[in-house]
Amino acid sequence: MAFYGGRGLHGQTVEAVANMIFAGEFQEGDGIDVAGLQTRLGVSSTALREALKVLTAKGLILARPKRGTFVRPRSDWNLLDGDVIRWKFAAGPDDAFLRDLHEIRSIIEPSVAGLAASRRDTVQLIALERALQRMERARGDTEVTAADVEFHRALLVATGNELLIRMDVMMGAGLAGRDALVHGVVGGADAIPNHRAVLEAVRAGDGDAAEEAMRALLLRAWRDLHRVRGEHGGIRGRAQE
């Protein structure tokens, strides 16, 4: 579930091939002409081979004797991987994906807020406060998104649960993608009171209030997303509220 940290030509090659897959240039089950792809991208066979290994680890492609290299079925993709989520958003997420993402947040994040309320320490409260202050001072969508991700990451850390903390890669990527869709239209300032309510409940050590405040925050997030997507027909179906 970790982000791919490759940079330079190798990282660019990973990004290029992944974007081809998510843009639909390579469909599920399609074979990939590796030699042709190498020529097209203008990279060495070593760089392409290493890039394909990264995408194989993320469940996107597979190489088999006699069959060659091909795109795996979507059911095999590591959809909880931060990079896979990021590539999905870059290509334009479908309504079902947005609904699924909201539902998993609705299941997990209220409990995260409740745990944080019962386990947080002074350092973790300071981290939450700083993230919220950063959100209040933010100028532009990028800064708002970074502060929002920082706030939710700090909540995960405050649970003291190592497995929940590891979910930051997936949750952070999904939140960043959602914010990129919404903040340019709706703006991020209106969400500050909901975040403040979560923080104050966590500060007070009130787990029930923290869970309720998080549910209210997520409901607002869903309605904002629905409002933005409404320009294109809305999101079909209802997410868990």
Tab-separated table of C-alpha atoms in Angstrom:
chain	number	residue	atom	x	y	z
A	1	MET	CA	0.000	0.000	0.000
A	2	ALA	CA	3.013	2.300	-0.080
A	3	PHE	CA	3.485	5.084	-2.575
A	4	TYR	CA	6.001	4.448	-5.292
A	5	GLY	CA	8.967	6.686	-4.574
A	6	GLY	CA	10.838	6.369	-7.871
A	7	ARG	CA	12.106	9.546	-9.472
A	8	GLY	CA	13.892	10.487	-12.644
A	9	LEU	CA	13.491	8.503	-15.845
A	10	HIS	CA	12.472	5.339	-14.016
A	11	GLY	CA	9.683	7.125	-12.149
A	12	GLN	CA	8.527	8.877	-15.326
A	13	THR	CA	8.320	5.524	-17.086
A	14	VAL	CA	6.147	4.063	-14.326
A	15	GLU	CA	3.849	7.077	-14.497
A	16	ALA	CA	3.634	6.972	-18.301
A	17	VAL	CA	2.643	3.305	-18.517
A	18	ALA	CA	0.208	3.593	-15.592
A	19	ASN	CA	-1.481	6.578	-17.216
A	20	MET	CA	-1.885	4.598	-20.452
A	21	ILE	CA	-3.656	1.866	-18.516
A	22	PHE	CA	-5.951	4.176	-16.586
A	23	ALA	CA	-6.723	6.258	-19.667
A	24	GLY	CA	-7.954	3.080	-21.330
A	25	GLU	CA	-5.265	2.883	-23.979
A	26	PHE	CA	-4.489	-0.564	-22.609
A	27	GLN	CA	-7.695	-2.338	-21.591
A	28	GLU	CA	-8.074	-5.226	-19.155
A	29	GLY	CA	-6.678	-8.345	-20.791
A	30	ASP	CA	-4.834	-6.444	-23.520
A	31	GLY	CA	-1.342	-7.589	-24.400
A	32	ILE	CA	1.444	-5.025	-24.162
A	33	ASP	CA	4.038	-4.911	-26.926
A	34	VAL	CA	7.016	-4.330	-24.677
A	35	ALA	CA	9.475	-3.713	-27.519
A	36	GLY	CA	7.100	-1.260	-29.164
A	37	LEU	CA	6.454	0.479	-25.851
A	38	GLN	CA	10.169	0.835	-25.271
A	39	THR	CA	10.592	2.521	-28.643
A	40	ARG	CA	7.607	4.773	-28.055
A	41	LEU	CA	8.818	5.936	-24.659
A	42	GLY	CA	12.442	6.192	-25.749
A	43	VAL	CA	13.770	4.399	-22.689
A	44	SER	CA	16.191	1.548	-22.164
A	45	SER	CA	14.976	-2.015	-21.808
A	46	THR	CA	16.246	-1.967	-18.229
A	47	ALA	CA	14.241	1.150	-17.327
A	48	LEU	CA	11.080	-0.272	-18.864
A	49	ARG	CA	11.563	-3.667	-17.268
A	50	GLU	CA	11.981	-2.117	-13.825
A	51	ALA	CA	8.914	0.072	-14.387
A	52	LEU	CA	6.847	-2.955	-15.335
A	53	LYS	CA	7.964	-4.663	-12.136
A	54	VAL	CA	6.488	-1.776	-10.129
A	55	LEU	CA	3.177	-2.049	-11.972
A	56	THR	CA	3.218	-5.824	-11.530
A	57	ALA	CA	3.579	-5.383	-7.764
A	58	LYS	CA	0.528	-3.118	-7.807
A	59	GLY	CA	-1.521	-5.782	-9.571
A	60	LEU	CA	-1.930	-3.883	-12.847
A	61	ILE	CA	0.020	-6.114	-15.217
A	62	LEU	CA	1.411	-9.620	-15.412
A	63	ALA	CA	4.001	-11.329	-17.566
A	64	ARG	CA	3.524	-14.982	-18.459
A	65	PRO	CA	5.589	-17.357	-20.615
A	66	LYS	CA	4.141	-17.691	-24.135
A	67	ARG	CA	1.402	-15.161	-23.392
A	68	GLY	CA	3.674	-12.180	-22.822
A	69	THR	CA	2.882	-9.071	-20.795
A	70	PHE	CA	-0.749	-8.083	-20.391
A	71	VAL	CA	-3.066	-5.910	-18.303
A	72	ARG	CA	-4.689	-7.825	-15.489
A	73	PRO	CA	-8.438	-7.703	-14.774
A	74	ARG	CA	-9.505	-4.784	-12.608
A	75	SER	CA	-10.482	-7.278	-9.903
A	76	ASP	CA	-6.749	-7.994	-9.475
A	77	TRP	CA	-5.671	-4.356	-9.147
A	78	ASN	CA	-4.485	-3.215	-5.724
A	79	LEU	CA	-7.198	-0.593	-5.333
A	80	LEU	CA	-6.057	0.215	-1.781
A	81	ASP	CA	-2.644	1.235	-3.093
A	82	GLY	CA	-2.050	4.980	-2.875
A	83	ASP	CA	-0.590	5.238	-6.372
A	84	VAL	CA	-3.440	3.260	-7.919
A	85	ILE	CA	-5.925	5.647	-6.287
A	86	ARG	CA	-3.909	8.641	-7.501
A	87	TRP	CA	-3.767	7.311	-11.070
A	88	LYS	CA	-7.486	6.626	-10.961
A	89	PHE	CA	-8.233	10.221	-9.997
A	90	ALA	CA	-5.837	11.558	-12.636
A	91	ALA	CA	-7.728	9.639	-15.319
A	92	GLY	CA	-11.116	10.810	-14.040
A	93	PRO	CA	-12.819	8.691	-11.378
A	94	ASP	CA	-16.212	7.159	-12.133
A	95	ASP	CA	-19.197	7.608	-9.849
A	96	ALA	CA	-18.969	4.084	-8.428
A	97	PHE	CA	-15.351	4.645	-7.379
A	98	LEU	CA	-16.218	7.937	-5.657
A	99	ARG	CA	-19.133	6.291	-3.858
A	100	ASP	CA	-16.980	3.368	-2.740
A	101	LEU	CA	-14.312	5.711	-1.458
A	102	HIS	CA	-16.846	7.722	0.524
A	103	GLU	CA	-18.351	4.571	2.002
A	104	ILE	CA	-15.002	3.253	3.218
A	105	ARG	CA	-14.243	6.631	4.782
A	106	SER	CA	-17.668	6.600	6.467
A	107	ILE	CA	-16.956	3.177	7.950
A	108	ILE	CA	-13.423	3.928	9.159
A	109	GLU	CA	-13.034	7.603	10.012
A	110	PRO	CA	-15.724	8.029	12.688
A	111	SER	CA	-14.113	5.174	14.625
A	112	VAL	CA	-10.701	6.766	14.070
A	113	ALA	CA	-11.985	10.021	15.577
A	114	GLY	CA	-13.465	8.143	18.534
A	115	LEU	CA	-10.216	6.312	19.232
A	116	ALA	CA	-8.225	9.521	18.860
A	117	ALA	CA	-10.421	11.154	21.507
A	118	SER	CA	-9.620	8.447	24.019
A	119	ARG	CA	-5.912	8.037	23.244
A	120	ARG	CA	-4.518	11.364	22.029
A	121	ASP	CA	-1.698	13.034	23.868
A	122	THR	CA	-0.580	16.646	23.990
A	123	VAL	CA	1.788	16.336	21.039
A	124	GLN	CA	-0.935	14.824	18.871
A	125	LEU	CA	-3.411	17.547	19.832
A	126	ILE	CA	-0.836	20.131	18.803
A	127	ALA	CA	-0.431	18.382	15.445
A	128	LEU	CA	-4.194	18.508	14.870
A	129	GLU	CA	-4.369	22.173	15.852
A	130	ARG	CA	-1.483	23.074	13.540
A	131	ALA	CA	-3.117	21.259	10.632
A	132	LEU	CA	-6.361	23.143	11.221
A	133	GLN	CA	-4.523	26.471	11.495
A	134	ARG	CA	-2.754	25.659	8.253
A	135	MET	CA	-6.143	25.021	6.648
A	136	GLU	CA	-7.430	28.372	7.913
A	137	ARG	CA	-4.402	30.214	6.481
A	138	ALA	CA	-4.371	28.294	3.198
A	139	ARG	CA	-4.440	30.213	-0.044
A	140	GLY	CA	-5.386	28.120	-3.023
A	141	ASP	CA	-6.643	24.595	-3.525
A	142	THR	CA	-3.241	22.928	-3.196
A	143	GLU	CA	-2.593	24.371	0.261
A	144	VAL	CA	-6.108	23.539	1.468
A	145	THR	CA	-5.739	19.956	0.280
A	146	ALA	CA	-2.330	19.536	1.928
A	147	ALA	CA	-3.681	20.849	5.232
A	148	ASP	CA	-6.776	18.640	5.020
A	149	VAL	CA	-4.673	15.530	4.413
A	150	GLU	CA	-2.388	16.559	7.294
A	151	PHE	CA	-5.385	16.843	9.653
A	152	HIS	CA	-6.757	13.406	8.828
A	153	ARG	CA	-3.271	11.890	9.015
A	154	ALA	CA	-2.828	13.377	12.485
A	155	LEU	CA	-6.108	11.757	13.557
A	156	LEU	CA	-4.847	8.364	12.420
A	157	VAL	CA	-1.622	8.849	14.375
A	158	ALA	CA	-3.604	9.851	17.460
A	159	THR	CA	-5.353	6.456	17.525
A	160	GLY	CA	-2.091	4.796	18.490
A	161	ASN	CA	-3.108	1.874	16.280
A	162	GLU	CA	-0.240	0.908	13.997
A	163	LEU	CA	-2.489	-0.764	11.423
A	164	LEU	CA	-4.820	2.227	11.199
A	165	ILE	CA	-1.841	4.561	10.846
A	166	ARG	CA	-0.695	2.499	7.847
A	167	MET	CA	-4.004	3.285	6.164
A	168	ASP	CA	-2.766	6.828	5.693
A	169	VAL	CA	-1.395	5.983	2.239
A	170	MET	CA	-4.771	4.865	0.957
A	171	MET	CA	-6.915	7.364	2.856
A	172	GLY	CA	-4.596	10.261	2.091
A	173	ALA	CA	-4.549	9.539	-1.631
A	174	GLY	CA	-8.323	9.273	-1.739
A	175	LEU	CA	-8.804	12.458	0.261
A	176	ALA	CA	-6.336	14.387	-1.899
A	177	GLY	CA	-8.090	13.228	-5.058
A	178	ARG	CA	-11.516	14.108	-3.691
A	179	ASP	CA	-10.327	17.549	-2.569
A	180	ALA	CA	-8.885	18.267	-6.010
A	181	LEU	CA	-12.310	17.630	-7.507
A	182	VAL	CA	-14.235	19.698	-4.982
A	183	HIS	CA	-12.221	22.636	-3.688
A	184	GLY	CA	-11.872	24.364	-7.035
A	185	VAL	CA	-15.664	24.654	-7.206
A	186	VAL	CA	-16.940	24.604	-3.634
A	187	GLY	CA	-13.863	25.888	-1.814
A	188	GLY	CA	-12.304	24.523	1.372
A	189	ALA	CA	-13.021	27.282	3.905
A	190	ASP	CA	-16.592	26.142	4.596
A	191	ALA	CA	-15.303	22.799	5.877
A	192	ILE	CA	-13.242	24.390	8.653
A	193	PRO	CA	-16.072	24.475	11.264
A	194	ASN	CA	-16.630	20.724	10.771
A	195	HIS	CA	-12.934	20.033	11.273
A	196	ARG	CA	-12.902	22.306	14.320
A	197	ALA	CA	-15.816	20.336	15.816
A	198	VAL	CA	-13.850	17.098	15.406
A	199	LEU	CA	-10.775	18.640	17.020
A	200	GLU	CA	-12.676	20.033	19.998
A	201	ALA	CA	-14.368	16.671	20.656
A	202	VAL	CA	-10.986	14.929	20.482
A	203	ARG	CA	-9.496	17.558	22.793
A	204	ALA	CA	-12.335	16.994	25.277
A	205	GLY	CA	-11.761	13.240	25.185
A	206	ASP	CA	-15.380	12.698	24.113
A	207	GLY	CA	-15.322	9.716	21.769
A	208	ASP	CA	-19.052	9.774	20.982
A	209	ALA	CA	-18.965	13.461	20.109
A	210	ALA	CA	-15.851	12.957	17.989
A	211	GLU	CA	-17.526	10.174	16.021
A	212	GLU	CA	-20.642	12.284	15.495
A	213	ALA	CA	-18.593	15.286	14.404
A	214	MET	CA	-16.711	13.150	11.908
A	215	ARG	CA	-19.967	11.780	10.499
A	216	ALA	CA	-21.165	15.351	10.005
A	217	LEU	CA	-17.892	16.264	8.294
A	218	LEU	CA	-18.140	13.288	5.942
A	219	LEU	CA	-21.777	14.005	5.145
A	220	ARG	CA	-20.835	17.533	4.161
A	221	ALA	CA	-17.956	16.192	2.069
A	222	TRP	CA	-20.339	13.838	0.272
A	223	ARG	CA	-22.860	16.593	-0.396
A	224	ASP	CA	-20.122	18.881	-1.747
A	225	LEU	CA	-18.925	16.124	-4.047
A	226	HIS	CA	-22.466	15.392	-5.180
A	227	ARG	CA	-22.951	19.097	-5.874
A	228	VAL	CA	-19.820	19.265	-8.016
A	229	ARG	CA	-20.585	16.070	-9.899
A	230	GLY	CA	-24.162	17.261	-10.334
A	231	GLU	CA	-22.920	19.464	-13.146
A	232	HIS	CA	-22.367	16.225	-15.034
A	233	GLY	CA	-25.512	14.390	-13.994
A	234	GLY	CA	-24.684	13.751	-10.338
A	235	ILE	CA	-23.502	10.583	-8.651
A	236	ARG	CA	-25.779	7.628	-9.213
A	237	GLY	CA	-26.862	5.804	-6.103
A	238	ARG	CA	-26.541	6.867	-2.493
A	239	ALA	CA	-23.521	6.533	-0.333
A	240	GLN	CA	-23.690	5.603	3.303
A	241	GLU	CA	-24.547	8.670	5.362
